[in-house]
mmCIF file of C-alpha atoms in Angstrom:
data_model
loop_
_atom_site.group_PDB
_atom_site.id
_atom_site.type_symbol
_atom_site.label_atom_id
_atom_site.label_comp_id
_atom_site.label_asym_id
_atom_site.label_seq_id
_atom_site.Cartn_x
_atom_site.Cartn_y
_atom_site.Cartn_z
ATOM 1 C CA MET U 1 45.834 70.857 90.304
ATOM 2 C CA THR U 2 49.017 69.241 91.631
ATOM 3 C CA ASP U 3 51.641 70.949 93.713
ATOM 4 C CA HIS U 4 54.783 71.810 91.739
ATOM 5 C CA ASN U 5 57.001 70.343 94.482
ATOM 6 C CA GLU U 6 55.249 66.986 94.878
ATOM 7 C CA ASN U 7 58.098 65.179 93.081
ATOM 8 C CA CYS U 8 60.805 67.052 94.953
ATOM 9 C CA VAL U 9 63.408 65.053 96.869
ATOM 10 C CA GLY U 10 65.158 67.261 99.378
ATOM 11 C CA SER U 11 66.161 70.640 98.016
ATOM 12 C CA GLY U 12 66.603 71.326 94.314
ATOM 13 C CA ASP U 13 64.431 70.989 91.249
ATOM 14 C CA PRO U 14 61.768 68.277 91.235
ATOM 15 C CA VAL U 15 62.284 65.168 89.138
ATOM 16 C CA PRO U 16 60.331 65.594 85.870
ATOM 17 C CA HIS U 17 57.283 63.390 85.442
ATOM 18 C CA ILE U 18 58.502 62.170 82.039
ATOM 19 C CA LEU U 19 61.705 60.796 83.631
ATOM 20 C CA ARG U 20 59.598 58.889 86.153
ATOM 21 C CA GLN U 21 57.589 57.412 83.263
ATOM 22 C CA TRP U 22 60.675 56.419 81.272
ATOM 23 C CA LEU U 23 62.205 54.627 84.255
ATOM 24 C CA SER U 24 58.984 53.143 85.650
ATOM 25 C CA SER U 25 59.854 49.616 84.473
ATOM 26 C CA PHE U 26 62.780 49.645 86.954
ATOM 27 C CA ARG U 27 60.681 50.760 89.952
ATOM 28 C CA PRO U 28 59.919 47.270 91.369
ATOM 29 C CA TRP U 29 63.584 46.637 92.244
ATOM 30 C CA PHE U 30 63.972 49.625 94.582
ATOM 31 C CA THR U 31 62.595 50.729 97.918
ATOM 32 C CA ALA U 32 60.733 54.063 97.969
ATOM 33 C CA PRO U 33 63.666 56.136 99.332
ATOM 34 C CA SER U 34 66.186 54.437 97.020
ATOM 35 C CA TRP U 35 63.925 55.037 94.028
ATOM 36 C CA GLU U 36 63.772 58.774 94.737
ATOM 37 C CA HIS U 37 67.556 58.946 95.094
ATOM 38 C CA LEU U 38 68.009 56.996 91.861
ATOM 39 C CA LEU U 39 65.746 59.390 89.962
ATOM 40 C CA VAL U 40 67.787 62.352 91.184
ATOM 41 C CA LEU U 41 71.060 60.671 90.141
ATOM 42 C CA VAL U 42 69.709 59.753 86.683
ATOM 43 C CA MET U 43 68.410 63.292 86.194
ATOM 44 C CA GLY U 44 71.813 64.644 87.200
ATOM 45 C CA ALA U 45 73.644 62.218 84.906
ATOM 46 C CA ILE U 46 71.540 63.393 81.969
ATOM 47 C CA LEU U 47 72.137 67.070 82.746
ATOM 48 C CA SER U 48 75.785 66.972 83.853
ATOM 49 C CA PRO U 49 78.468 68.081 81.446
ATOM 50 C CA GLY U 50 81.801 66.292 81.811
ATOM 51 C CA LYS U 51 82.297 63.654 84.484
ATOM 52 C CA ARG U 52 79.144 62.128 85.856
ATOM 53 C CA THR U 53 80.019 61.673 89.497
ATOM 54 C CA VAL U 54 77.471 61.563 92.296
ATOM 55 C CA THR U 55 78.658 64.996 93.403
ATOM 56 C CA SER U 56 78.268 66.547 89.950
ATOM 57 C CA CYS U 57 74.808 64.969 89.601
ATOM 58 C CA LEU U 58 73.722 66.504 92.890
ATOM 59 C CA ARG U 59 75.198 69.910 92.036
ATOM 60 C CA ILE U 60 73.472 70.166 88.661
ATOM 61 C CA THR U 61 70.104 69.243 90.213
ATOM 62 C CA GLY U 62 70.440 71.874 92.950
ATOM 63 C CA ARG U 63 71.194 69.452 95.771
ATOM 64 C CA ALA U 64 74.816 70.403 96.493
ATOM 65 C CA GLU U 65 73.876 71.468 100.009
ATOM 66 C CA ALA U 66 71.303 68.720 100.584
ATOM 67 C CA GLY U 67 71.199 67.047 103.959
ATOM 68 C CA LYS U 68 72.176 63.378 104.072
ATOM 69 C CA PHE U 69 74.376 63.813 101.009
ATOM 70 C CA SER U 70 75.938 60.402 101.709
ATOM 71 C CA LEU U 71 72.632 58.581 101.052
ATOM 72 C CA TYR U 72 73.104 59.202 97.347
ATOM 73 C CA HIS U 73 76.566 57.598 97.479
ATOM 74 C CA GLN U 74 75.216 54.671 99.487
ATOM 75 C CA LEU U 75 72.695 53.908 96.743
ATOM 76 C CA LEU U 76 75.660 52.735 94.679
ATOM 77 C CA ASN U 77 78.072 51.307 97.237
ATOM 78 C CA ARG U 78 75.574 49.552 99.533
ATOM 79 C CA ALA U 79 73.184 48.303 96.912
ATOM 80 C CA ARG U 80 70.527 45.787 97.879
ATOM 81 C CA TRP U 81 69.280 45.654 94.309
ATOM 82 C CA ASN U 82 70.839 43.286 91.808
ATOM 83 C CA PRO U 83 72.766 45.210 89.129
ATOM 84 C CA ARG U 84 72.755 42.259 86.715
ATOM 85 C CA THR U 85 68.978 41.959 86.875
ATOM 86 C CA LEU U 86 68.660 45.668 86.167
ATOM 87 C CA ALA U 87 71.219 45.405 83.341
ATOM 88 C CA SER U 88 69.131 42.633 81.783
ATOM 89 C CA ARG U 89 66.018 44.813 81.977
ATOM 90 C CA LEU U 90 67.940 47.803 80.581
ATOM 91 C CA LEU U 91 69.186 45.690 77.670
ATOM 92 C CA SER U 92 65.598 44.640 76.911
ATOM 93 C CA VAL U 93 64.382 48.239 76.974
ATOM 94 C CA VAL U 94 67.232 49.540 74.782
ATOM 95 C CA VAL U 95 66.854 46.752 72.215
ATOM 96 C CA ALA U 96 63.053 47.057 72.074
ATOM 97 C CA SER U 97 63.247 50.844 71.710
ATOM 98 C CA LEU U 98 66.205 51.363 69.407
ATOM 99 C CA VAL U 99 66.964 48.147 67.496
ATOM 100 C CA PRO U 100 63.697 46.171 67.360
ATOM 101 C CA ASP U 101 64.269 44.857 63.814
ATOM 102 C CA GLY U 102 67.953 45.126 63.059
ATOM 103 C CA PRO U 103 70.941 43.140 64.219
ATOM 104 C CA ILE U 104 71.978 43.656 67.842
ATOM 105 C CA VAL U 105 75.617 44.711 67.993
ATOM 106 C CA ILE U 106 77.313 44.622 71.393
ATOM 107 C CA GLY U 107 80.514 46.590 71.922
ATOM 108 C CA MET U 108 82.948 46.017 74.766
ATOM 109 C CA ASP U 109 85.486 48.344 76.325
ATOM 110 C CA ASP U 110 87.828 47.885 79.248
ATOM 111 C CA THR U 111 89.051 50.774 81.349
ATOM 112 C CA ILE U 112 91.665 50.874 84.062
ATOM 113 C CA GLU U 113 90.695 53.066 86.988
ATOM 114 C CA ARG U 114 93.963 54.066 88.606
ATOM 115 C CA ARG U 115 93.280 53.676 92.323
ATOM 116 C CA TRP U 116 95.361 52.489 95.195
ATOM 117 C CA GLY U 117 95.075 52.204 98.925
ATOM 118 C CA PRO U 118 94.877 49.592 101.664
ATOM 119 C CA LYS U 119 91.103 49.043 101.298
ATOM 120 C CA ILE U 120 91.086 48.383 97.547
ATOM 121 C CA ALA U 121 91.312 44.601 97.308
ATOM 122 C CA ALA U 122 90.507 44.084 93.617
ATOM 123 C CA ARG U 123 93.443 46.152 92.382
ATOM 124 C CA GLY U 124 95.708 44.500 89.823
ATOM 125 C CA ILE U 125 98.486 45.243 87.374
ATOM 126 C CA TYR U 126 97.462 45.475 83.726
ATOM 127 C CA ARG U 127 98.868 46.518 80.365
ATOM 128 C CA ASP U 128 98.193 50.225 79.862
ATOM 129 C CA PRO U 129 96.629 50.424 76.389
ATOM 130 C CA VAL U 130 97.121 54.195 76.108
ATOM 131 C CA ARG U 131 100.828 54.369 76.910
ATOM 132 C CA SER U 132 101.844 50.984 75.464
ATOM 133 C CA SER U 133 102.678 50.148 71.875
ATOM 134 C CA HIS U 134 103.599 46.932 70.034
ATOM 135 C CA GLY U 135 107.245 47.351 70.971
ATOM 136 C CA HIS U 136 106.852 49.052 74.357
ATOM 137 C CA PHE U 137 104.949 47.502 77.312
ATOM 138 C CA VAL U 138 103.741 49.840 80.079
ATOM 139 C CA LYS U 139 102.105 48.494 83.233
ATOM 140 C CA ALA U 140 99.348 50.259 85.152
ATOM 141 C CA SER U 141 98.004 49.514 88.600
ATOM 142 C CA GLY U 142 94.313 49.880 89.385
ATOM 143 C CA LEU U 143 90.841 48.449 88.925
ATOM 144 C CA ARG U 144 89.859 47.005 85.560
ATOM 145 C CA TRP U 145 86.270 47.644 84.456
ATOM 146 C CA LEU U 146 84.644 45.940 81.478
ATOM 147 C CA SER U 147 81.672 47.713 79.877
ATOM 148 C CA PHE U 148 79.146 46.214 77.477
ATOM 149 C CA MET U 149 77.288 48.599 75.169
ATOM 150 C CA VAL U 150 74.556 48.248 72.589
ATOM 151 C CA LEU U 151 75.618 49.987 69.379
ATOM 152 C CA ALA U 152 72.348 51.549 68.296
ATOM 153 C CA PRO U 153 71.564 53.825 65.372
ATOM 154 C CA VAL U 154 70.059 57.132 66.444
ATOM 155 C CA PRO U 155 67.954 58.274 63.466
ATOM 156 C CA TRP U 156 67.596 61.941 64.415
ATOM 157 C CA ALA U 157 71.379 62.255 64.998
ATOM 158 C CA LYS U 158 72.295 60.181 61.903
ATOM 159 C CA CYS U 159 74.960 58.286 63.814
ATOM 160 C CA ILE U 160 75.503 55.194 65.931
ATOM 161 C CA LYS U 161 75.738 55.605 69.697
ATOM 162 C CA ALA U 162 77.184 53.177 72.225
ATOM 163 C CA LEU U 163 74.645 52.824 75.033
ATOM 164 C CA PRO U 164 76.149 51.147 78.122
ATOM 165 C CA VAL U 165 73.983 48.421 79.611
ATOM 166 C CA LEU U 166 76.391 46.645 81.983
ATOM 167 C CA THR U 167 79.751 47.417 83.598
ATOM 168 C CA LEU U 168 81.610 44.799 85.621
ATOM 169 C CA LEU U 169 84.733 44.840 87.757
ATOM 170 C CA CYS U 170 87.235 42.347 86.286
ATOM 171 C CA PRO U 171 89.991 41.715 88.812
ATOM 172 C CA SER U 172 93.194 39.984 87.702
ATOM 173 C CA ALA U 173 93.654 36.279 88.457
#
C-alpha cells in the first residue's frame, strides 16, 4: 500500500497519479525539482477559475503559504528547458489524441499585454484591436504575444475548442 502523500510537493494536495501519466512524455526535459513544480502548476491551471496566474495555481492547490513560493515563478522566468521543443511535443500529442484523421486547423491570436517599466525591453506600440475601428486608430503600449492553437473537435462537448500549443513574444521592429 502506498502512502497518500508520496506525490505531495510541499504543502497542499498531492498531484494526482493520472496527471503524472498524462504528462509523462514531457518528463525528460525537466530536472526532478522542476518537474514537481510543473505538475503543481499544471494541476492548478486545470483547477483555477478565472485567470491562471502562478499565484492562483498555488492557491487552488493549497500551496498559498508554501515555502520557497518564488521557485514556482522561477520555473517560468528562468527556464533551462526549451519551450519550442516542448511546444512541438505538445502539438504532436494534441494532434495524435484529438485530430488523428481529420484536417489540422491552426488558429492564431495576438494579444497586447499592457505593461511598462524600465526593465521591460520588448515593449512596443501597437494598434489596439479592441478600441480601434476602421475609421479610428488607437495605439496601445505593451508586449505583443502571438498564440498558436489547434482547433480540435471535442466529441463529448459537441463543439470545437482552441487548444494553445505555442505562445511567442513578438516585439515590434
